[in-house]
CSV table of C-alpha atoms in Angstrom, one decimal:
chain,number,residue,atom,x,y,z
A,1,MET,CA,-5.0,13.5,-22.6
A,2,LYS,CA,-6.9,16.1,-20.5
A,3,ASP,CA,-7.5,15.1,-16.9
A,4,PHE,CA,-11.2,15.5,-15.9
A,5,ARG,CA,-10.3,17.5,-12.8
A,6,SER,CA,-8.5,20.2,-14.8
A,7,VAL,CA,-11.5,20.5,-17.2
A,8,ALA,CA,-13.8,20.7,-14.2
A,9,ASP,CA,-11.6,23.4,-12.7
A,10,ALA,CA,-11.9,25.4,-15.9
A,11,VAL,CA,-15.7,25.2,-15.8
A,12,ALA,CA,-15.6,26.2,-12.1
A,13,ARG,CA,-13.6,29.3,-13.0
A,14,GLU,CA,-16.2,30.3,-15.6
A,15,ILE,CA,-18.9,30.0,-13.0
A,16,ALA,CA,-16.9,32.0,-10.4
A,17,ALA,CA,-16.3,34.7,-13.0
A,18,GLY,CA,-19.9,35.0,-13.8
A,19,ARG,CA,-19.4,33.9,-17.4
A,20,LEU,CA,-21.6,30.9,-16.7
A,21,LYS,CA,-24.5,32.2,-14.7
A,22,SER,CA,-26.7,30.6,-12.0
A,23,GLY,CA,-29.5,28.7,-13.7
A,24,GLU,CA,-27.7,28.4,-17.0
A,25,ARG,CA,-27.9,25.0,-18.7
A,26,LEU,CA,-24.7,23.2,-19.6
A,27,PRO,CA,-24.5,21.5,-23.0
A,28,PRO,CA,-25.3,17.8,-23.3
A,29,GLN,CA,-22.3,15.7,-22.3
A,30,ARG,CA,-21.5,14.6,-25.8
A,31,GLU,CA,-21.5,18.1,-27.1
A,32,PHE,CA,-19.4,19.2,-24.2
A,33,ALA,CA,-16.9,16.4,-25.1
A,34,ARG,CA,-16.7,17.6,-28.7
A,35,ARG,CA,-16.2,21.2,-27.7
A,36,ASN,CA,-13.4,20.3,-25.3
A,37,ALA,CA,-11.8,17.6,-27.4
A,38,ILE,CA,-12.2,15.0,-24.7
A,39,ALA,CA,-13.8,11.5,-24.6
A,40,ASP,CA,-17.4,11.1,-23.7
A,41,SER,CA,-16.4,9.2,-20.6
A,42,THR,CA,-14.2,12.1,-19.5
A,43,ALA,CA,-17.0,14.5,-20.0
A,44,ALA,CA,-19.2,12.3,-17.8
A,45,ARG,CA,-16.6,12.5,-15.1
A,46,VAL,CA,-16.4,16.3,-15.4
A,47,TYR,CA,-20.1,16.6,-14.9
A,48,GLN,CA,-20.0,14.2,-11.9
A,49,GLU,CA,-17.2,16.3,-10.4
A,50,LEU,CA,-19.0,19.6,-10.9
A,51,ALA,CA,-22.1,18.1,-9.2
A,52,ARG,CA,-19.9,16.7,-6.4
A,53,ARG,CA,-18.6,20.2,-5.7
A,54,GLY,CA,-22.1,21.5,-5.6
A,55,LEU,CA,-21.6,23.8,-8.7
A,56,THR,CA,-24.2,22.1,-10.9
A,57,VAL,CA,-27.4,20.1,-10.5
A,58,GLY,CA,-28.9,17.5,-12.9
A,59,GLN,CA,-32.6,17.5,-13.6
A,60,VAL,CA,-34.1,14.4,-15.2
A,61,GLY,CA,-35.3,15.1,-18.7
A,62,ARG,CA,-34.0,18.7,-18.7
A,63,GLY,CA,-30.2,18.6,-18.3
A,64,THR,CA,-27.5,20.0,-16.1
A,65,PHE,CA,-27.7,23.5,-14.6
A,66,VAL,CA,-25.3,25.9,-12.9
A,67,THR,CA,-26.1,26.4,-9.2
A,68,GLU,CA,-23.2,28.6,-8.1
A,69,ALA,CA,-24.1,32.3,-7.7
A,70,PRO,CA,-22.1,34.6,-10.1
A,71,GLY,CA,-19.3,36.6,-8.5
A,72,ALA,CA,-18.6,34.1,-5.8
A,73,PRO,CA,-14.9,33.6,-4.8
A,74,ALA,CA,-13.1,31.4,-7.3
A,75,PRO,CA,-13.0,27.8,-6.2
A,76,ALA,CA,-9.7,26.5,-5.3
A,77,PRO,CA,-7.8,24.9,-8.2
A,78,ALA,CA,-7.6,21.3,-9.2
A,79,LEU,CA,-8.6,18.4,-7.1
A,80,SER,CA,-5.2,17.1,-8.1
A,81,GLU,CA,-4.7,14.5,-5.4
A,82,PRO,CA,-1.1,13.1,-5.4
A,83,ALA,CA,-1.5,9.5,-6.6
A,84,ASP,CA,1.0,8.1,-4.1
A,85,SER,CA,0.0,10.1,-1.0
A,86,ARG,CA,-3.8,10.6,-1.4
A,87,VAL,CA,-5.7,9.9,1.8
A,88,ASP,CA,-9.2,8.7,1.0
A,89,LEU,CA,-11.8,10.0,3.6
A,90,GLU,CA,-14.5,9.6,1.0
A,91,LEU,CA,-14.8,5.8,0.4
A,92,ASN,CA,-15.4,3.8,3.6
A,93,HIS,CA,-14.1,0.3,3.8
A,94,PRO,CA,-13.6,-1.1,7.3
A,95,VAL,CA,-10.6,-3.5,7.6
A,96,VAL,CA,-9.2,-5.2,10.7
A,97,PRO,CA,-6.0,-7.1,11.1
A,98,GLU,CA,-7.5,-10.6,11.5
A,99,GLN,CA,-9.6,-10.2,8.3
A,100,ALA,CA,-7.3,-11.9,5.7
A,101,GLY,CA,-6.5,-14.9,7.8
A,102,LEU,CA,-10.1,-15.7,8.7
A,103,LEU,CA,-11.3,-15.3,5.1
A,104,ALA,CA,-8.5,-17.4,3.7
A,105,ALA,CA,-9.3,-20.3,5.9
A,106,GLY,CA,-12.9,-20.4,4.5
A,107,LEU,CA,-11.7,-20.1,1.0
A,108,GLU,CA,-9.4,-23.0,1.3
A,109,LYS,CA,-12.3,-25.3,1.8
A,110,LEU,CA,-14.0,-24.0,-1.4
A,111,VAL,CA,-11.1,-24.5,-3.8
A,112,ARG,CA,-10.6,-28.2,-3.1
A,113,SER,CA,-11.2,-30.2,-6.2
A,114,ASP,CA,-14.1,-32.1,-4.7
A,115,ARG,CA,-16.0,-28.8,-4.2
A,116,LEU,CA,-14.8,-26.4,-6.8
A,117,GLU,CA,-16.8,-27.7,-9.7
A,118,SER,CA,-20.2,-27.3,-7.9
A,119,VAL,CA,-19.1,-23.9,-6.5
A,120,LEU,CA,-18.5,-22.6,-10.1
A,121,HIS,CA,-22.0,-23.6,-11.4
A,122,PRO,CA,-24.3,-20.7,-12.4
A,123,VAL,CA,-27.0,-19.6,-10.1
A,124,GLY,CA,-30.0,-17.2,-10.3
A,125,PRO,CA,-31.2,-14.4,-8.0
A,126,ALA,CA,-32.8,-17.0,-5.6
A,127,GLY,CA,-29.4,-18.6,-5.0
A,128,THR,CA,-29.5,-21.9,-3.3
A,129,PRO,CA,-31.4,-23.2,-0.2
A,130,ALA,CA,-28.1,-23.4,1.8
A,131,ALA,CA,-27.2,-19.8,0.8
A,132,ARG,CA,-30.6,-18.5,1.8
A,133,GLU,CA,-30.4,-20.1,5.2
A,134,ALA,CA,-26.9,-18.7,5.7
A,135,ALA,CA,-28.0,-15.3,4.6
A,136,ALA,CA,-30.9,-15.3,6.9
A,137,ASP,CA,-28.6,-16.0,9.8
A,138,LEU,CA,-26.2,-13.3,8.7
A,139,LEU,CA,-29.0,-10.7,8.4
A,140,THR,CA,-30.6,-11.5,11.8
A,141,ARG,CA,-30.7,-8.7,14.3
A,142,GLY,CA,-32.9,-7.3,17.0
A,143,ARG,CA,-34.8,-10.7,17.3
A,144,TRP,CA,-35.8,-10.5,13.7
A,145,ARG,CA,-34.7,-13.2,11.3
A,146,PRO,CA,-35.8,-12.9,7.7
A,147,ASP,CA,-37.7,-15.7,6.0
A,148,PRO,CA,-35.1,-17.5,3.9
A,149,ALA,CA,-37.7,-18.0,1.1
A,150,ARG,CA,-37.9,-14.2,0.7
A,151,ILE,CA,-34.2,-13.7,0.2
A,152,LEU,CA,-32.8,-12.8,-3.2
A,153,PHE,CA,-29.2,-12.2,-4.2
A,154,ALA,CA,-27.5,-9.5,-6.3
A,155,GLY,CA,-23.9,-9.0,-7.5
A,156,ASN,CA,-23.5,-6.2,-4.9
A,157,GLY,CA,-25.5,-3.9,-2.6
A,158,ARG,CA,-25.8,-1.2,-5.2
A,159,GLN,CA,-27.4,-3.6,-7.6
A,160,ALA,CA,-29.8,-4.8,-4.9
A,161,ILE,CA,-30.9,-1.1,-4.5
A,162,SER,CA,-31.2,-0.7,-8.2
A,163,ALA,CA,-33.4,-3.7,-8.5
A,164,ALA,CA,-35.6,-2.6,-5.7
A,165,VAL,CA,-36.1,0.8,-7.2
A,166,ALA,CA,-36.8,-0.6,-10.6
A,167,ALA,CA,-39.3,-3.1,-9.1
A,168,LEU,CA,-41.2,-0.6,-7.0
A,169,THR,CA,-41.2,2.4,-9.4
A,170,ARG,CA,-41.4,3.3,-13.1
A,171,PRO,CA,-40.1,6.2,-15.2
A,172,GLY,CA,-41.7,9.4,-14.0
A,173,ALA,CA,-42.5,7.9,-10.6
A,174,ARG,CA,-41.9,9.8,-7.3
A,175,LEU,CA,-39.5,8.2,-4.8
A,176,GLY,CA,-39.4,9.8,-1.3
A,177,VAL,CA,-35.9,10.0,0.2
A,178,GLU,CA,-34.4,11.6,3.3
A,179,GLU,CA,-33.3,15.1,2.6
A,180,PHE,CA,-29.7,13.9,2.9
A,181,THR,CA,-29.4,10.5,1.1
A,182,TYR,CA,-26.9,8.0,-0.4
A,183,PRO,CA,-25.4,9.7,-3.5
A,184,VAL,CA,-25.5,6.4,-5.5
A,185,LEU,CA,-29.3,6.4,-5.0
A,186,LYS,CA,-29.4,9.7,-6.7
A,187,ALA,CA,-27.6,8.3,-9.7
A,188,ILE,CA,-29.8,5.2,-9.8
A,189,ALA,CA,-33.0,7.4,-9.8
A,190,ALA,CA,-31.6,9.6,-12.6
A,191,ARG,CA,-30.8,6.5,-14.7
A,192,LEU,CA,-34.3,5.0,-14.2
A,193,GLY,CA,-36.1,8.4,-14.8
A,194,VAL,CA,-37.4,8.5,-11.2
A,195,THR,CA,-38.0,11.8,-9.4
A,196,LEU,CA,-36.6,12.1,-5.9
A,197,VAL,CA,-38.8,13.8,-3.4
A,198,PRO,CA,-36.8,15.1,-0.4
A,199,LEU,CA,-38.4,14.4,3.0
A,200,ALA,CA,-37.7,16.3,6.2
A,201,MET,CA,-35.6,14.8,9.0
A,202,ASP,CA,-34.9,15.6,12.6
A,203,GLU,CA,-32.6,14.2,15.3
A,204,ASP,CA,-34.5,10.9,15.1
A,205,GLY,CA,-34.1,10.6,11.3
A,206,LEU,CA,-36.9,10.6,8.7
A,207,ILE,CA,-40.1,12.2,9.9
A,208,PRO,CA,-43.1,9.9,9.1
A,209,GLU,CA,-45.5,12.9,8.9
A,210,ALA,CA,-43.3,14.2,6.1
A,211,VAL,CA,-43.9,11.0,4.2
A,212,LYS,CA,-47.7,11.3,4.7
A,213,GLU,CA,-47.8,15.0,3.6
A,214,ALA,CA,-45.7,14.3,0.5
A,215,HIS,CA,-47.9,11.4,-0.4
A,216,ARG,CA,-51.0,13.4,0.1
A,217,ALA,CA,-49.7,16.2,-2.1
A,218,ASP,CA,-48.8,13.9,-5.0
A,219,PRO,CA,-48.7,10.1,-4.5
A,220,LEU,CA,-45.3,8.5,-3.8
A,221,HIS,CA,-44.5,5.2,-5.4
A,222,ALA,CA,-42.0,4.2,-2.7
A,223,VAL,CA,-39.7,5.6,0.0
A,224,TYR,CA,-36.0,4.9,0.3
A,225,VAL,CA,-34.7,5.1,3.9
A,226,GLN,CA,-31.6,4.3,6.0
A,227,PRO,CA,-32.9,3.7,9.5
A,228,VAL,CA,-29.6,2.5,11.1
A,229,LEU,CA,-26.5,4.6,11.0
A,230,HIS,CA,-27.7,6.8,8.2
A,231,ASN,CA,-25.2,7.9,5.7
A,232,PRO,CA,-24.0,10.7,6.1
A,233,LEU,CA,-25.5,11.7,9.4
A,234,SER,CA,-25.0,8.5,11.4
A,235,LEU,CA,-28.6,8.8,12.9
A,236,THR,CA,-30.4,5.7,14.0
A,237,MET,CA,-34.2,5.8,14.2
A,238,PRO,CA,-35.5,4.8,17.6
A,239,ALA,CA,-38.2,2.1,17.9
A,240,ARG,CA,-41.1,4.5,18.4
A,241,ARG,CA,-40.1,6.4,15.2
A,242,LEU,CA,-39.9,3.1,13.2
A,243,ASP,CA,-43.3,2.1,14.5
A,244,HIS,CA,-44.8,5.3,13.4
A,245,LEU,CA,-43.2,5.0,9.9
A,246,ALA,CA,-44.4,1.5,9.6
A,247,GLU,CA,-47.9,2.7,10.4
A,248,VAL,CA,-47.7,5.4,7.7
A,249,LEU,CA,-46.5,2.8,5.1
A,250,LEU,CA,-49.3,0.4,6.0
A,251,THR,CA,-52.1,3.0,6.0
A,252,SER,CA,-50.9,4.8,2.9
A,253,GLY,CA,-50.0,1.7,0.9
A,254,ILE,CA,-46.5,2.9,0.2
A,255,HIS,CA,-43.6,0.5,-0.2
A,256,ALA,CA,-40.2,1.2,1.5
A,257,ILE,CA,-36.7,0.3,0.4
A,258,GLU,CA,-34.8,-0.1,3.6
A,259,ASP,CA,-31.0,0.3,3.2
A,260,ALA,CA,-29.4,-1.8,6.0
A,261,VAL,CA,-25.8,-1.8,4.7
A,262,TRP,CA,-24.4,-0.4,8.0
A,263,SER,CA,-26.8,-2.2,10.3
A,264,PHE,CA,-24.4,-4.9,11.2
A,265,LEU,CA,-22.8,-2.4,13.5
A,266,ARG,CA,-26.0,-2.2,15.5
A,267,ASP,CA,-27.4,-5.7,15.8
A,268,ASP,CA,-29.8,-4.6,18.6
A,269,ALA,CA,-31.9,-2.5,16.2
A,270,ALA,CA,-34.8,-4.5,14.7
A,271,PRO,CA,-35.4,-3.3,11.1
A,272,LEU,CA,-38.4,-1.5,9.6
A,273,ALA,CA,-38.9,-4.8,7.7
A,274,SER,CA,-39.9,-6.5,11.0
A,275,ARG,CA,-42.6,-3.9,11.5
A,276,ALA,CA,-44.0,-3.7,7.9
A,277,PRO,CA,-42.8,-6.8,6.2
A,278,GLU,CA,-45.4,-6.7,3.5
A,279,ARG,CA,-44.5,-3.2,2.5
A,280,THR,CA,-40.7,-3.3,2.8
A,281,VAL,CA,-37.8,-4.5,0.6
A,282,LEU,CA,-34.7,-4.7,2.8
A,283,VAL,CA,-31.3,-4.4,1.0
A,284,ASP,CA,-27.9,-5.2,2.4
A,285,SER,CA,-24.5,-6.3,1.3
A,286,LEU,CA,-21.5,-8.3,2.3
A,287,SER,CA,-18.6,-6.0,1.5
A,288,LYS,CA,-18.8,-3.7,4.6
A,289,ARG,CA,-19.1,-6.7,7.0
A,290,LEU,CA,-16.2,-8.6,5.5
A,291,SER,CA,-14.0,-7.0,2.8
A,292,PRO,CA,-14.5,-4.4,0.1
A,293,GLY,CA,-13.5,-6.9,-2.6
A,294,LEU,CA,-16.2,-9.4,-1.5
A,295,SER,CA,-19.2,-8.4,-3.6
A,296,LEU,CA,-22.6,-9.8,-2.8
A,297,GLY,CA,-26.0,-8.0,-2.3
A,298,PHE,CA,-29.1,-9.2,-0.5
A,299,ALA,CA,-32.8,-8.2,-1.0
A,300,VAL,CA,-35.4,-9.4,1.4
A,301,ALA,CA,-38.6,-8.9,-0.5
A,302,PRO,CA,-42.3,-9.5,0.4
A,303,ALA,CA,-44.0,-12.3,-1.5
A,304,ALA,CA,-46.1,-9.8,-3.5
A,305,THR,CA,-43.0,-8.0,-4.9
A,306,ALA,CA,-40.4,-10.7,-4.9
A,307,GLY,CA,-41.1,-11.7,-8.5
A,308,ARG,CA,-40.7,-8.1,-9.6
A,309,VAL,CA,-37.4,-7.7,-7.7
A,310,ALA,CA,-36.1,-11.0,-9.1
A,311,GLY,CA,-37.1,-9.9,-12.6
A,312,ALA,CA,-35.3,-6.6,-12.2
A,313,LEU,CA,-32.2,-8.5,-11.1
A,314,ARG,CA,-32.3,-10.7,-14.2
A,315,SER,CA,-33.1,-7.9,-16.7
A,316,GLY,CA,-30.4,-5.6,-15.2
A,317,GLY,CA,-27.7,-8.3,-15.4
A,318,TRP,CA,-27.4,-8.0,-11.6
A,319,THR,CA,-27.6,-11.7,-10.6
A,320,PRO,CA,-24.7,-13.0,-8.4
A,321,MET,CA,-22.0,-15.4,-9.1
A,322,ARG,CA,-22.3,-18.7,-7.2
A,323,PHE,CA,-18.8,-18.5,-5.7
A,324,PRO,CA,-19.5,-15.6,-3.3
A,325,LEU,CA,-22.7,-17.3,-2.2
A,326,GLU,CA,-20.8,-20.4,-1.3
A,327,ALA,CA,-18.0,-18.3,0.4
A,328,MET,CA,-20.6,-16.4,2.4
A,329,ALA,CA,-22.2,-19.6,3.6
A,330,GLN,CA,-18.8,-21.1,4.5
A,331,TRP,CA,-17.7,-18.0,6.5
A,332,GLN,CA,-21.1,-17.8,8.3
A,333,ALA,CA,-20.8,-21.5,9.3
A,334,ASP,CA,-17.2,-21.1,10.4
A,335,GLY,CA,-18.0,-18.1,12.6
A,336,ALA,CA,-15.7,-15.8,10.6
A,337,VAL,CA,-18.6,-13.3,10.0
A,338,ASP,CA,-19.3,-12.9,13.7
A,339,ILE,CA,-15.7,-12.5,14.6
A,340,LEU,CA,-15.1,-9.8,12.0
A,341,VAL,CA,-18.3,-8.0,12.8
A,342,ARG,CA,-17.4,-7.7,16.5
A,343,ALA,CA,-13.9,-6.6,15.5
A,344,LYS,CA,-15.2,-3.9,13.2
A,345,ARG,CA,-17.6,-2.6,15.9
A,346,ARG,CA,-14.6,-2.2,18.3
A,347,GLU,CA,-12.6,-0.5,15.5
A,348,ALA,CA,-15.4,2.0,14.9
A,349,GLY,CA,-15.2,3.1,18.5
A,350,VAL,CA,-11.4,3.6,18.3
A,351,ARG,CA,-11.7,5.7,15.2
A,352,GLN,CA,-14.4,7.8,16.6
A,353,GLU,CA,-12.2,8.5,19.6
A,354,ILE,CA,-9.4,9.6,17.2
A,355,ALA,CA,-11.9,12.0,15.4
A,356,ARG,CA,-13.1,13.4,18.8
A,357,ARG,CA,-9.5,14.1,19.8
A,358,HIS,CA,-8.7,16.1,16.7
A,359,LEU,CA,-12.1,17.7,15.9
A,360,GLY,CA,-13.5,18.3,19.4
A,361,ASP,CA,-13.4,22.1,18.9
A,362,PHE,CA,-15.7,21.9,15.9
A,363,ARG,CA,-19.4,21.2,15.2
A,364,THR,CA,-19.4,17.6,14.2
A,365,ARG,CA,-21.9,14.7,14.7
A,366,SER,CA,-21.7,11.0,14.6
A,367,ALA,CA,-22.4,7.9,16.7
A,368,PRO,CA,-20.0,5.7,18.6
A,369,SER,CA,-20.6,2.7,16.3
A,370,SER,CA,-20.4,4.7,13.0
A,371,TYR,CA,-17.5,5.0,10.6
A,372,TYR,CA,-18.7,8.4,9.4
A,373,ARG,CA,-18.5,11.9,10.8
A,374,TRP,CA,-20.5,15.0,9.6
A,375,TRP,CA,-18.7,18.3,10.0
A,376,GLU,CA,-20.4,21.7,9.8
A,377,LEU,CA,-17.5,23.9,8.7
A,378,PRO,CA,-16.7,27.1,10.5
A,379,ALA,CA,-17.3,30.4,8.7
A,380,PRO,CA,-16.2,31.6,6.3
A,381,TRP,CA,-15.4,28.2,4.8
A,382,ARG,CA,-17.6,26.9,2.0
A,383,ALA,CA,-17.8,23.2,1.5
A,384,ASP,CA,-16.5,23.3,-2.1
A,385,THR,CA,-13.5,25.4,-1.3
A,386,PHE,CA,-12.6,23.3,1.7
A,387,VAL,CA,-12.8,20.1,-0.3
A,388,ALA,CA,-10.4,21.6,-2.9
A,389,ALA,CA,-8.1,22.9,-0.2
A,390,ALA,CA,-8.1,19.5,1.5
A,391,ALA,CA,-7.3,17.9,-1.8
A,392,ARG,CA,-4.2,20.1,-2.1
A,393,HIS,CA,-3.0,18.5,1.1
A,394,GLY,CA,-3.6,15.1,-0.4
A,395,ILE,CA,-6.9,14.4,1.5
A,396,ALA,CA,-10.2,13.6,-0.2
A,397,VAL,CA,-13.4,14.4,1.6
A,398,THR,CA,-17.0,14.6,0.5
A,399,PRO,CA,-19.1,17.9,0.4
A,400,ALA,CA,-22.6,18.0,1.8
A,401,ALA,CA,-24.0,18.8,-1.7
A,402,ALA,CA,-23.2,15.2,-2.8
A,403,PHE,CA,-25.9,14.0,-0.3
A,404,ALA,CA,-28.5,16.8,-0.6
A,405,ALA,CA,-31.7,15.7,-2.4
A,406,GLY,CA,-33.8,18.2,-4.2
A,407,ARG,CA,-31.9,21.3,-3.5
A,408,PRO,CA,-29.2,22.9,-5.6
A,409,ARG,CA,-26.6,23.1,-2.8
A,410,GLY,CA,-26.2,21.5,0.6
A,411,PRO,CA,-25.1,23.2,3.8
A,412,GLN,CA,-21.5,24.2,4.3
A,413,ALA,CA,-20.5,20.8,5.7
A,414,ILE,CA,-18.5,17.8,4.7
A,415,ARG,CA,-18.7,14.1,5.5
A,416,LEU,CA,-15.6,12.2,6.7
A,417,GLY,CA,-15.2,8.5,6.1
A,418,LEU,CA,-13.0,7.2,9.0
A,419,ALA,CA,-12.6,3.5,7.9
A,420,SER,CA,-10.1,3.3,5.0
A,421,PRO,CA,-6.8,4.8,6.2
A,422,THR,CA,-4.7,3.3,9.0
A,423,ARG,CA,-5.2,4.8,12.4
A,424,GLU,CA,-2.0,6.7,12.2
A,425,THR,CA,-2.8,8.1,8.8
A,426,LEU,CA,-6.3,9.0,10.0
A,427,ALA,CA,-5.0,10.9,13.0
A,428,ARG,CA,-2.5,12.9,10.9
A,429,SER,CA,-5.1,13.7,8.3
A,430,LEU,CA,-7.7,14.9,10.8
A,431,ALA,CA,-5.0,17.0,12.5
A,432,THR,CA,-4.2,18.6,9.1
A,433,LEU,CA,-7.9,19.2,8.3
A,434,ALA,CA,-8.4,20.8,11.8
A,435,ASP,CA,-5.5,23.2,11.2
A,436,LEU,CA,-6.9,24.0,7.7
A,437,ALA,CA,-10.3,24.8,9.2
A,438,ARG,CA,-8.8,27.2,11.7
A,439,SER,CA,-7.2,29.2,8.9
A,440,ALA,CA,-8.9,31.5,6.6
A,441,PRO,CA,-9.7,30.3,3.1
A,442,GLU,CA,-7.5,33.1,1.5
A,443,ASP,CA,-4.6,31.9,3.6
A,444,CYS,CA,-4.6,28.6,1.7
A,445,ALA,CA,-5.1,30.0,-1.8
A,446,GLY,CA,-1.4,29.9,-2.7
A,447,GLU,CA,-0.6,26.5,-1.2
């Protein structure tokens, strides 16, 4: 069976040699699968990998097109990460030592025979009154507490985002996004036939005037925004910027989808939803706060849109299980959530200090409470070749192209996720990447 990375490498070599030219359309995935004698699912992963390296771009309704200029240096070979030694700086799952013990104590109360039967009953997107109250407490920040009656639940955060997009747009709609955005949102929009409209950012995040101008040129149906600890840039929009954005939403009649997944690390920052509650659907999730295996999504929806969001959750098959609702409420009541959130805030600072120690000579950006770091690579490194070179050292990182909305290639930068490895592994990996960046790309070609 062919590995999808080796097939992607073969396509990358065709692009580098100029046999596949910039702007050329790749065959549909099923046809590609037949030509290469691979499964349809493998072909889909090949196309995802090519897009991740910034070599192709998908256009809704048109297909997948080559973006790499012909004659460019050959990309480094296979992203063949050693299965046993791969260090994952792509996915970001904060874990602290006290996590398992705190969570186990809450679960013990749920699996008693006198509670287990009720905990396993089915539940809809509105959950239960107790779960909504607990979720309202969990989501409270910056003196804002959501109305429990407005809280809906999804199987996970991605499903909550999907439901919000489906509720507020339609096929062919225009969804405004920050010029660097969450890659999963790009996939959601493509699946729903929604066109992403990149909106300019500055040091304070999304520029409200860019929203207004884009809406004036061709109306936007909604805007997706990450106001707190933006992924991948770690920006947090100041209060005055959020006030301005809320004013634009209210005067223009545009809805916003506010992604608050990392906001638990900044509980002093009141959300956009507190400023424009009737125009904002706030989405969040449990897994980053608690544990990557604890899947539960939240959507705080205005009364006028709550029915549509709930309908999207049902039709998408995205409603939650009752067990995680009950577990969330138990951990919130026990104080486990607060303890873990405080521990993860402290851990973020420790990991940022490790990153500063090893990458201080380079152009990077982040925030003290963030688990991400954005790295503008030194010339002559390109993001795709650096990603491949890092992979040969057993380290997985994410190129800027994965986050770029509306342009074929992002800048020559990568995003580092600092949460998943141990501190010691993180330090060794960042030291390796720093040494790699100080070398010339051709010095690494034979490694």
